[in-house]
Every structure is written in structure tokens, then in C-alpha cells.
Short mmCIF file of C-alpha atoms in Angstrom, two decimals:
data_model
loop_
_atom_site.label_atom_id
_atom_site.label_comp_id
_atom_site.label_asym_id
_atom_site.label_seq_id
_atom_site.Cartn_x
_atom_site.Cartn_y
_atom_site.Cartn_z
CA MET A 1 -4.75 -49.70 -11.89
CA SER A 2 -7.44 -47.40 -13.41
CA CYS A 3 -10.58 -48.74 -15.12
CA GLY A 4 -9.20 -47.80 -18.56
CA GLU A 5 -5.96 -49.72 -17.91
CA ALA A 6 -7.91 -52.72 -16.62
CA SER A 7 -10.06 -52.62 -19.79
CA ASP A 8 -6.94 -52.48 -22.01
CA GLN A 9 -5.43 -55.47 -20.16
CA SER A 10 -8.67 -57.48 -20.54
CA ARG A 11 -8.64 -57.04 -24.30
CA ARG A 12 -5.35 -58.90 -24.44
CA PHE A 13 -7.02 -62.16 -23.38
CA CYS A 14 -9.67 -64.60 -24.67
CA VAL A 15 -10.95 -68.00 -23.60
CA LEU A 16 -10.37 -70.77 -26.15
CA THR A 17 -13.26 -72.58 -27.82
CA TRP A 18 -13.66 -76.34 -27.59
CA ASP A 19 -12.35 -76.81 -31.16
CA GLN A 20 -9.25 -74.73 -30.36
CA VAL A 21 -8.75 -76.72 -27.12
CA ARG A 22 -8.91 -79.95 -29.14
CA ARG A 23 -6.28 -78.69 -31.59
CA LEU A 24 -4.07 -77.63 -28.73
CA ASP A 25 -4.37 -81.08 -27.11
CA SER A 26 -3.51 -82.78 -30.42
CA ILE A 27 -0.39 -80.66 -30.90
CA LEU A 28 0.77 -81.35 -27.42
CA GLY A 29 0.19 -85.04 -27.84
CA GLU A 30 1.86 -85.46 -31.20
CA ALA A 31 5.19 -87.29 -31.07
CA VAL A 32 8.02 -85.07 -32.38
CA PRO A 33 11.31 -86.72 -33.38
CA ILE A 34 14.52 -85.13 -31.99
CA HIS A 35 17.24 -86.37 -34.34
CA GLY A 36 20.68 -87.20 -32.85
CA ARG A 37 23.91 -86.50 -34.59
CA GLY A 38 26.32 -89.31 -35.46
CA ASN A 39 25.28 -92.59 -33.99
CA PHE A 40 22.96 -91.13 -31.38
CA PRO A 41 19.43 -92.50 -31.67
CA THR A 42 16.34 -90.38 -32.52
CA LEU A 43 14.26 -89.51 -29.57
CA SER A 44 10.47 -89.50 -29.73
CA VAL A 45 9.03 -86.81 -27.55
CA GLN A 46 5.56 -85.45 -27.03
CA PRO A 47 5.64 -81.68 -26.19
CA ARG A 48 3.41 -82.28 -23.11
CA GLN A 49 5.88 -84.90 -21.82
CA ILE A 50 9.03 -82.74 -22.06
CA VAL A 51 7.12 -79.78 -20.56
CA GLN A 52 6.05 -81.86 -17.58
CA VAL A 53 9.48 -83.40 -17.07
CA VAL A 54 11.39 -80.14 -17.38
CA ARG A 55 9.00 -78.28 -15.12
CA ALA A 56 9.09 -81.01 -12.42
CA ARG A 57 12.90 -81.19 -12.57
CA LEU A 58 13.25 -77.40 -12.29
CA GLU A 59 10.96 -77.27 -9.29
CA GLU A 60 12.97 -80.08 -7.67
CA ARG A 61 16.04 -77.86 -8.02
CA GLY A 62 14.23 -74.86 -6.42
CA VAL A 63 13.28 -73.01 -9.55
CA CYS A 64 9.72 -71.70 -9.51
CA VAL A 65 8.02 -71.95 -12.94
CA ASN A 66 5.35 -69.23 -13.04
CA ASP A 67 3.63 -70.60 -16.14
CA VAL A 68 4.20 -72.47 -19.41
CA ARG A 69 3.02 -71.14 -22.75
CA LEU A 70 2.78 -72.17 -26.33
CA ASN A 71 4.04 -69.36 -28.55
CA GLY A 72 4.31 -68.29 -32.15
CA SER A 73 3.10 -70.07 -35.27
CA ALA A 74 1.87 -73.10 -33.35
CA ALA A 75 -0.28 -70.95 -31.18
CA SER A 76 -1.66 -69.19 -34.26
CA HIS A 77 -2.44 -72.59 -35.80
CA VAL A 78 -4.36 -73.58 -32.68
CA LEU A 79 -6.45 -70.43 -32.83
CA HIS A 80 -7.01 -70.49 -36.58
CA GLN A 81 -6.23 -73.56 -38.44
CA ASP A 82 -6.29 -72.06 -41.93
CA THR A 83 -3.65 -69.40 -41.28
CA GLY A 84 -1.79 -69.91 -44.60
CA LEU A 85 1.34 -70.11 -42.44
CA GLY A 86 1.20 -73.63 -40.94
CA TYR A 87 3.75 -74.17 -38.21
CA LYS A 88 7.22 -75.55 -37.90
CA ASP A 89 8.88 -74.90 -34.59
CA LEU A 90 7.12 -75.68 -31.30
CA ASP A 91 7.92 -72.67 -29.20
CA LEU A 92 7.42 -73.35 -25.44
CA ILE A 93 8.00 -70.53 -22.99
CA PHE A 94 8.72 -71.20 -19.29
CA GLY A 95 8.33 -68.17 -17.00
CA VAL A 96 11.20 -68.37 -14.57
CA SER A 97 13.50 -66.13 -12.57
CA LEU A 98 16.97 -65.77 -14.14
CA LYS A 99 18.65 -63.48 -11.63
CA ASP A 100 22.26 -64.60 -12.23
CA ASP A 101 24.59 -66.78 -14.31
CA GLN A 102 24.09 -69.73 -12.00
CA ALA A 103 20.34 -69.72 -12.80
CA PHE A 104 21.12 -69.73 -16.54
CA ARG A 105 23.52 -72.73 -16.06
CA LEU A 106 20.98 -74.59 -13.90
CA VAL A 107 18.24 -74.30 -16.54
CA LYS A 108 20.56 -75.62 -19.31
CA ASP A 109 21.78 -78.51 -17.10
CA VAL A 110 18.20 -79.50 -16.24
CA VAL A 111 17.10 -79.62 -19.84
CA LEU A 112 20.07 -81.77 -20.86
CA ASP A 113 19.54 -84.06 -17.92
CA CYS A 114 15.96 -84.50 -18.97
CA LEU A 115 17.00 -85.68 -22.40
CA LEU A 116 18.40 -88.83 -20.71
CA ASP A 117 14.82 -89.80 -19.80
CA PHE A 118 13.85 -89.92 -23.41
CA LEU A 119 16.72 -92.18 -24.66
CA PRO A 120 15.42 -95.54 -25.99
CA VAL A 121 15.40 -98.60 -23.67
CA GLY A 122 18.74 -100.39 -23.80
CA VAL A 123 20.89 -97.36 -24.33
CA SER A 124 23.64 -97.18 -21.74
CA LYS A 125 23.38 -93.82 -19.95
CA GLU A 126 26.30 -94.13 -17.50
CA ARG A 127 28.98 -92.56 -19.65
CA ILE A 128 26.78 -89.94 -21.44
CA THR A 129 27.67 -86.49 -20.15
CA ALA A 130 25.83 -83.19 -20.48
CA LEU A 131 28.31 -81.96 -23.04
CA THR A 132 27.73 -85.13 -25.12
CA LEU A 133 24.00 -84.58 -25.08
CA LYS A 134 24.39 -80.99 -26.11
CA GLU A 135 26.54 -81.97 -29.07
CA ALA A 136 24.10 -84.75 -30.01
CA TYR A 137 20.69 -83.20 -29.67
CA VAL A 138 20.87 -79.40 -29.30
CA GLN A 139 20.53 -77.36 -32.52
CA LYS A 140 21.00 -73.97 -30.87
CA LEU A 141 21.71 -72.40 -27.54
CA VAL A 142 21.06 -68.74 -26.94
CA LYS A 143 21.52 -66.59 -23.80
CA VAL A 144 20.48 -62.97 -23.59
CA CYS A 145 21.26 -60.96 -20.47
CA ASN A 146 20.94 -57.11 -20.50
CA ASP A 147 19.02 -54.33 -18.91
CA SER A 148 15.68 -55.11 -20.57
CA ASP A 149 15.97 -58.83 -21.58
CA ARG A 150 16.90 -61.91 -19.55
CA TRP A 151 16.10 -65.12 -21.28
CA SER A 152 17.64 -68.28 -22.74
CA LEU A 153 16.69 -70.61 -25.58
CA ILE A 154 17.45 -74.29 -26.05
CA SER A 155 16.42 -75.52 -29.56
CA LEU A 156 16.36 -79.35 -29.94
CA SER A 157 17.28 -80.76 -33.34
CA ASN A 158 14.89 -81.92 -35.98
CA ASN A 159 16.06 -82.61 -39.56
CA THR A 160 12.76 -81.41 -41.06
CA GLY A 161 13.01 -78.01 -39.35
CA LYS A 162 10.30 -78.77 -36.81
CA ASN A 163 12.41 -77.95 -33.74
CA VAL A 164 11.18 -78.10 -30.17
CA GLU A 165 12.32 -74.78 -28.78
CA LEU A 166 12.38 -74.35 -24.97
CA LYS A 167 12.53 -70.69 -24.05
CA PHE A 168 13.18 -69.69 -20.40
CA VAL A 169 12.11 -66.08 -19.86
CA ASP A 170 12.69 -63.77 -16.95
CA SER A 171 11.97 -60.63 -18.98
CA LEU A 172 11.55 -59.92 -22.66
CA ARG A 173 10.79 -56.36 -23.82
CA ARG A 174 9.60 -57.28 -27.34
CA GLN A 175 7.73 -60.60 -27.59
CA PHE A 176 6.39 -60.44 -31.14
CA GLU A 177 7.20 -59.25 -34.67
CA PHE A 178 3.66 -58.97 -36.23
CA SER A 179 0.22 -59.20 -34.83
CA VAL A 180 -0.41 -62.61 -36.53
CA ASP A 181 2.42 -64.14 -34.48
CA SER A 182 1.71 -62.38 -31.24
CA PHE A 183 -0.36 -65.18 -29.65
CA GLN A 184 0.54 -67.10 -26.53
CA ILE A 185 -1.56 -69.93 -25.00
CA CYS A 186 -1.20 -70.73 -21.30
CA LEU A 187 -0.79 -74.53 -20.97
CA ASP A 188 -1.08 -74.78 -17.16
CA SER A 189 -4.78 -75.63 -16.96
CA LEU A 190 -4.56 -78.35 -19.65
CA LEU A 191 -1.46 -79.91 -18.10
CA LEU A 192 -3.06 -79.91 -14.69
CA PHE A 193 -6.21 -81.58 -16.23
CA ASP A 194 -3.93 -84.29 -17.70
CA ARG A 195 -2.55 -85.07 -14.28
CA CYS A 196 -5.75 -84.84 -12.20
CA SER A 197 -8.66 -86.00 -14.34
CA GLU A 198 -9.50 -89.62 -15.02
CA THR A 199 -12.34 -88.52 -17.27
CA PRO A 200 -11.36 -87.71 -20.91
CA MET A 201 -11.99 -84.31 -22.29
CA SER A 202 -15.24 -83.57 -24.15
CA GLU A 203 -17.11 -80.46 -25.28
CA SER A 204 -19.07 -80.29 -21.99
CA PHE A 205 -16.08 -81.25 -19.81
CA HIS A 206 -12.72 -79.66 -20.53
CA PRO A 207 -10.40 -77.15 -18.82
CA THR A 208 -10.62 -73.44 -19.39
CA VAL A 209 -7.67 -72.39 -21.49
CA ILE A 210 -6.58 -68.76 -21.81
CA GLY A 211 -5.03 -67.24 -24.95
CA GLU A 212 -3.27 -63.86 -25.02
CA SER A 213 -2.13 -61.55 -27.75
CA VAL A 214 1.03 -59.62 -26.65
CA TYR A 215 0.21 -57.28 -29.62
CA GLY A 216 -2.24 -55.77 -27.15
CA ASP A 217 -5.73 -56.54 -28.58
CA PHE A 218 -6.73 -60.16 -28.97
CA GLU A 219 -9.80 -59.57 -31.31
CA GLU A 220 -7.91 -57.17 -33.59
CA ALA A 221 -4.96 -59.68 -33.88
CA MET A 222 -7.36 -62.55 -34.58
CA ASP A 223 -9.02 -60.43 -37.30
CA HIS A 224 -5.58 -59.87 -38.84
CA LEU A 225 -4.86 -63.62 -38.70
CA CYS A 226 -8.20 -64.62 -40.29
CA HIS A 227 -7.99 -62.04 -43.05
CA ARG A 228 -4.19 -62.38 -43.63
CA THR A 229 -3.39 -58.78 -42.73
CA ILE A 230 0.09 -57.55 -42.00
CA ALA A 231 0.31 -55.25 -38.97
CA THR A 232 2.93 -54.39 -36.34
CA ARG A 233 4.07 -51.61 -34.00
CA SER A 234 7.55 -50.03 -33.82
CA PRO A 235 9.43 -52.38 -36.15
CA GLU A 236 12.64 -50.55 -35.24
CA GLU A 237 12.37 -52.41 -31.78
CA ILE A 238 12.56 -55.82 -33.53
CA ARG A 239 15.97 -57.52 -34.06
CA GLY A 240 16.42 -57.45 -37.76
CA GLY A 241 13.46 -55.12 -38.05
CA GLY A 242 11.12 -58.00 -38.89
CA LEU A 243 12.23 -57.58 -42.51
CA LEU A 244 12.61 -61.18 -43.46
CA LYS A 245 9.39 -62.23 -41.72
CA TYR A 246 7.68 -59.39 -43.52
CA CYS A 247 8.75 -60.65 -46.94
CA HIS A 248 7.79 -64.23 -45.80
CA LEU A 249 4.30 -62.99 -45.03
CA LEU A 250 3.94 -61.27 -48.33
CA VAL A 251 4.93 -64.48 -50.18
CA ARG A 252 2.33 -66.32 -48.11
CA GLY A 253 -0.42 -63.95 -49.36
CA PHE A 254 -0.66 -61.60 -46.45
CA ARG A 255 -1.18 -57.92 -47.21
CA SER A 256 -1.15 -54.70 -45.35
CA SER A 257 -4.50 -52.83 -44.74
CA SER A 258 -2.71 -49.57 -45.38
CA GLU A 259 -0.19 -49.47 -48.18
CA ALA A 260 1.08 -46.05 -47.10
CA ASP A 261 1.68 -47.14 -43.57
CA MET A 262 3.60 -50.21 -44.68
CA LYS A 263 5.76 -48.24 -47.08
CA HIS A 264 6.66 -46.07 -44.13
CA MET A 265 7.33 -49.06 -41.96
CA GLN A 266 9.49 -50.78 -44.58
CA ARG A 267 12.05 -47.95 -44.12
CA TYR A 268 12.33 -48.68 -40.48
CA MET A 269 12.52 -52.49 -41.11
CA CYS A 270 15.35 -52.04 -43.57
CA SER A 271 17.16 -49.58 -41.30
CA ARG A 272 17.07 -51.95 -38.30
CA PHE A 273 18.04 -54.91 -40.39
CA PHE A 274 21.22 -53.23 -41.60
CA ILE A 275 22.00 -51.95 -38.06
CA ASP A 276 21.80 -55.56 -36.75
CA PHE A 277 23.52 -57.14 -39.76
CA PRO A 278 25.93 -54.48 -41.09
CA ASP A 279 28.47 -56.76 -42.72
CA ILE A 280 27.74 -58.44 -46.03
CA GLY A 281 28.95 -61.77 -44.56
CA GLU A 282 26.49 -61.51 -41.75
CA GLN A 283 23.76 -60.71 -44.22
CA GLN A 284 24.52 -63.76 -46.23
CA ARG A 285 24.56 -66.07 -43.19
CA LYS A 286 21.32 -64.68 -41.95
CA LEU A 287 19.56 -65.06 -45.29
CA GLU A 288 20.68 -68.59 -45.84
CA ALA A 289 19.75 -69.63 -42.36
CA TYR A 290 16.28 -68.07 -42.65
CA LEU A 291 15.62 -69.83 -45.98
CA GLN A 292 16.81 -73.15 -44.47
CA ASN A 293 14.77 -72.88 -41.29
CA HIS A 294 11.49 -71.42 -42.62
CA PHE A 295 11.02 -72.99 -46.10
CA ALA A 296 11.68 -76.70 -45.37
CA GLY A 297 9.26 -78.53 -47.63
CA MET A 298 8.47 -75.31 -49.57
CA GLU A 299 11.80 -74.83 -51.36
CA HIS A 300 9.84 -73.51 -54.39
CA LYS A 301 8.87 -70.41 -52.34
CA ARG A 302 12.50 -69.41 -51.55
CA TYR A 303 13.06 -67.60 -54.96
CA GLU A 304 9.81 -65.64 -54.58
CA CYS A 305 10.80 -64.62 -51.06
CA LEU A 306 14.28 -63.50 -52.17
CA MET A 307 12.76 -61.46 -55.04
CA THR A 308 10.25 -59.83 -52.72
CA LEU A 309 13.13 -58.97 -50.37
CA HIS A 310 15.11 -57.51 -53.30
CA HIS A 311 12.21 -55.31 -54.21
CA VAL A 312 11.70 -54.03 -50.69
CA VAL A 313 15.39 -53.37 -49.99
CA ASN A 314 15.71 -51.58 -53.43
CA GLU A 315 12.60 -49.45 -52.76
CA SER A 316 12.90 -48.74 -49.01
CA THR A 317 16.60 -48.65 -48.00
CA VAL A 318 17.61 -45.05 -47.23
CA CYS A 319 20.29 -45.73 -44.54
CA LEU A 320 23.01 -47.33 -46.56
CA MET A 321 25.90 -45.95 -48.55
CA GLY A 322 25.30 -46.40 -52.27
CA HIS A 323 27.99 -49.06 -52.79
CA GLU A 324 26.73 -51.14 -49.81
CA ARG A 325 23.07 -51.02 -51.11
CA ARG A 326 24.29 -52.37 -54.43
CA GLN A 327 26.43 -55.01 -52.69
CA THR A 328 23.41 -56.26 -50.69
CA LEU A 329 21.09 -56.31 -53.79
CA SER A 330 23.82 -58.29 -55.68
CA LEU A 331 24.01 -60.77 -52.81
CA ILE A 332 20.20 -61.30 -52.89
CA SER A 333 20.23 -61.65 -56.64
CA MET A 334 22.97 -64.28 -56.49
CA LEU A 335 21.25 -66.25 -53.73
CA ALA A 336 18.06 -66.18 -55.82
CA LEU A 337 19.93 -67.50 -58.82
CA LYS A 338 21.46 -70.23 -56.69
CA VAL A 339 17.99 -71.24 -55.52
CA LEU A 340 16.74 -71.49 -59.12
CA ALA A 341 19.76 -73.65 -59.98
CA GLU A 342 19.12 -75.95 -57.00
CA GLN A 343 15.55 -76.41 -58.33
CA ASN A 344 16.78 -77.04 -61.88
CA ALA A 345 14.67 -74.09 -62.99
CA ILE A 346 17.38 -72.86 -65.26
CA PRO A 347 19.55 -75.13 -67.48
CA THR A 348 22.92 -73.83 -66.35
CA VAL A 349 24.33 -71.18 -64.14
CA THR A 350 27.77 -70.87 -65.82
CA ASN A 351 26.57 -68.13 -68.14
CA VAL A 352 23.34 -66.23 -67.84
CA THR A 353 22.26 -63.59 -70.29
CA CYS A 354 20.86 -60.58 -68.57
CA TYR A 355 18.98 -57.97 -70.61
CA TYR A 356 18.68 -54.35 -69.59
CA GLN A 357 16.76 -51.44 -71.16
CA PRO A 358 19.28 -48.58 -71.66
CA ALA A 359 18.50 -45.12 -70.30
CA PRO A 360 17.04 -42.74 -72.90
CA TYR A 361 20.20 -40.55 -72.87
CA VAL A 362 22.41 -43.55 -74.00
CA GLN A 363 23.04 -42.68 -77.67
CA ASP A 364 26.41 -44.22 -78.21
CA ILE A 365 26.22 -46.64 -81.12
CA ASN A 366 28.85 -48.90 -79.42
CA PHE A 367 26.60 -49.28 -76.39
CA SER A 368 25.50 -52.95 -76.00
CA ASN A 369 22.10 -53.56 -74.26
CA TYR A 370 23.08 -56.88 -72.83
CA TYR A 371 26.07 -58.62 -71.34
CA ILE A 372 27.03 -62.01 -70.12
CA ALA A 373 27.13 -62.42 -66.41
CA HIS A 374 29.50 -65.08 -65.08
CA VAL A 375 27.75 -66.41 -62.05
CA GLN A 376 29.40 -68.29 -59.28
CA THR A 377 28.34 -69.41 -55.82
CA PRO A 378 28.49 -66.14 -53.80
CA LEU A 379 31.67 -65.91 -51.82
CA VAL A 380 32.04 -63.07 -49.29
CA THR A 381 35.46 -61.46 -49.20
CA PRO A 382 36.34 -58.70 -46.76
CA CYS A 383 36.51 -55.32 -48.29
CA SER A 384 39.92 -53.60 -48.22
CA ASN A 385 38.33 -50.25 -47.35
CA SER A 386 36.17 -49.48 -44.38
CA TYR A 387 33.04 -47.43 -44.88
CA GLN A 388 30.36 -46.14 -42.64
CA THR A 389 27.68 -48.85 -42.84
CA TRP A 390 24.52 -46.92 -42.06
CA LEU A 391 23.42 -43.39 -41.62
CA PRO A 392 20.71 -41.86 -39.36
CA CYS A 393 17.27 -42.13 -40.80
CA ASN A 394 15.16 -38.99 -40.47
#
């Protein structure tokens, strides 16, 4: 490795301050409820407990855990408390080898088996199977296995959207969407301190904890976080283009340092979004899931986010056929209207009067400058004709 490459690598890392270590310790020690479906009881789990139990159980089964990291919005919150984003999910990354399907199955079985340890005292465990635990406590299971990415995700249920997400990563080509969510904090030294030290932490006696920005430059990413700046690289590499997260950041008061650069990137975000979600039904499911998962407790922001998305799609989409672009814009508008109705922000959604300013060339005296739109809950029906969904973007 050359000196220049070593210097570039070193800029990715930073040692956490005492205040940051304290916030990290507080997050890892906070009990998080994992809600069971049906008659299954709620589990109370500290993140540090589940990390230690899962890690120990994996190593017992011969799986080497290289490191464990806190990722995403929780890591950003540790580094800068007043991010304007808060944090919902607790993203925990286990660095492991996933060389074949058997390794993927082993990781899943170990996590489900660990859940038995957190069942309340008095619950009979003999007849509870791994499948039963999955149905009761797992919100989402994801497995990705291709040439560039090998990882799996097990998301544990929380009714308020604060899911504990355990991600087991062998390789992951793209690990961030924007610089402000590119932080990862290595937990190994703090967890080792928990096990080995009888003396409580203090400002003069605490473990050295390392943070990393996978964006590439820790100080630059921290500056973006502190000043609420939107920055990314190659959004076409992100699944969904980062489009929904971008609109979310705009609603939270984040702004780009260069308007021209972001306008250029918006085109790539929109193009990648419609490549990954070409069907109007997929788009609706993605939008509804995003609003549900990222605006729990902030329902009043959903309308603003949808209107921001409408503006970006209308302004920057160049890779859709005309009828498909109008179809997507109509979907966003209907979802926004539905959100308003749920908030009782409009008296009724049976009939809504929409006013439009006619174009200058409209001279017909019979032309009406308004119409009554009959609004219903959006239903997606398959089109009878098939069209090319997207076109190459030059």
C-alpha cells in the first residue's frame, strides 16, 4: 500500500470522544421491546445483550465473527446528538463468512435459537420451534447472494418502528446512501470492557472506540452531519437510487451544498428508482412501506415528504414513458391525499375541487378551469398493454 493510499484509509477513521462513548453505552444498554404476534409475550432486550449472546453462539458453532458494528442513524446519533434525524432502527452488523447456503441457514438458526433465551420466566420452551419463533418475532428476513454482495438481514419486530436489525455481512459493495448515514462504530472494545473490567467507565478510564465513515472521509462526513448537508457519490449504485431517503432528508431540513450537482444527481436517483421498481404496484408498496417505517410518530411529515417526492419526480424524471410518468405522479398525489384524510386535514375525500390555471392558448368559451375529482383509495390494476418501462439516460 502506498503512502497516499494509507493516508486515504486513515481519513476514514476517528476515535470517539468521551461524550460519544457515553451515548453509545446508553444506546447499547437501553431495553428495546421485541413485540410478539398473537399471544406471544413481548421480549425486553438490551442491544449489548443480544450482540453478546448471538456472537458467543455463533463462535460455539464454528463461525468466526470478525467484528460487530453499530450502523446507520443510531451511529450518527452517537456521533452528533442533534442530527435532526433521530434514530429508529438499531442496525447491528456482524462481520462473518457466508461462503455457502449452509452458512446462511446456520446464522438464521442461531439468531432464532437465541430468542429463546429472552423469553420471560415461566414460558414453556419445549414445544417452541424455530419456525414458530420466526413467525412470532421476525419482522423481515433478507438474503442477498451474488457476485458482489453476500449478506443476510434479520429484523426483529417492534410496533413503534424501532426494530433491532441484525445484519450478517460477508461482502457488501455499497454500504451507505448519503454521507450523513455512512457512519459505523466498532463495538468490540466496549463489549470487551463490559466483560473484563470491574471498574465502571469514566472520562479518565474508558475503552478506545473507533468510528468509520464508509463514505471515505470521516471529517467531511461529520461536517455534513453537523451542518445538515446532503452529499453522496454515484447514486445509480444505490438500490432505489436513494430517492426516498433524499426526499426524507429534504423534509428534515437538510440541503445540498451545490444545487447544480444535486439537480444532476436527482436524475440518476429517479432513473435507478424506476429501474428497481418499474411496476406501479411495486412503487405503491415501496412508498407505503417507507412511510410506515420511517415516519412512525411523525405522521404529520408524510404529506410533506410525498409532495417533495412529487416535485422531484416531476422535475427530474427523464427515463420514463410519458404515460408512466403521469401514472406515478398520480399515485403520489393520491397517497398524499390519503395521508391528509388520515390526519383529518381535509373534511372529506369523496369530492375534492382541484383548480388549474388554463394555458394561454385555451380560448374556448366552453372551457372550464376546474373539475371535480372523485378520489378513492388508490387501487393498482394491471395494465392491459405492456410498454417499455424505462429508457437509457444519456
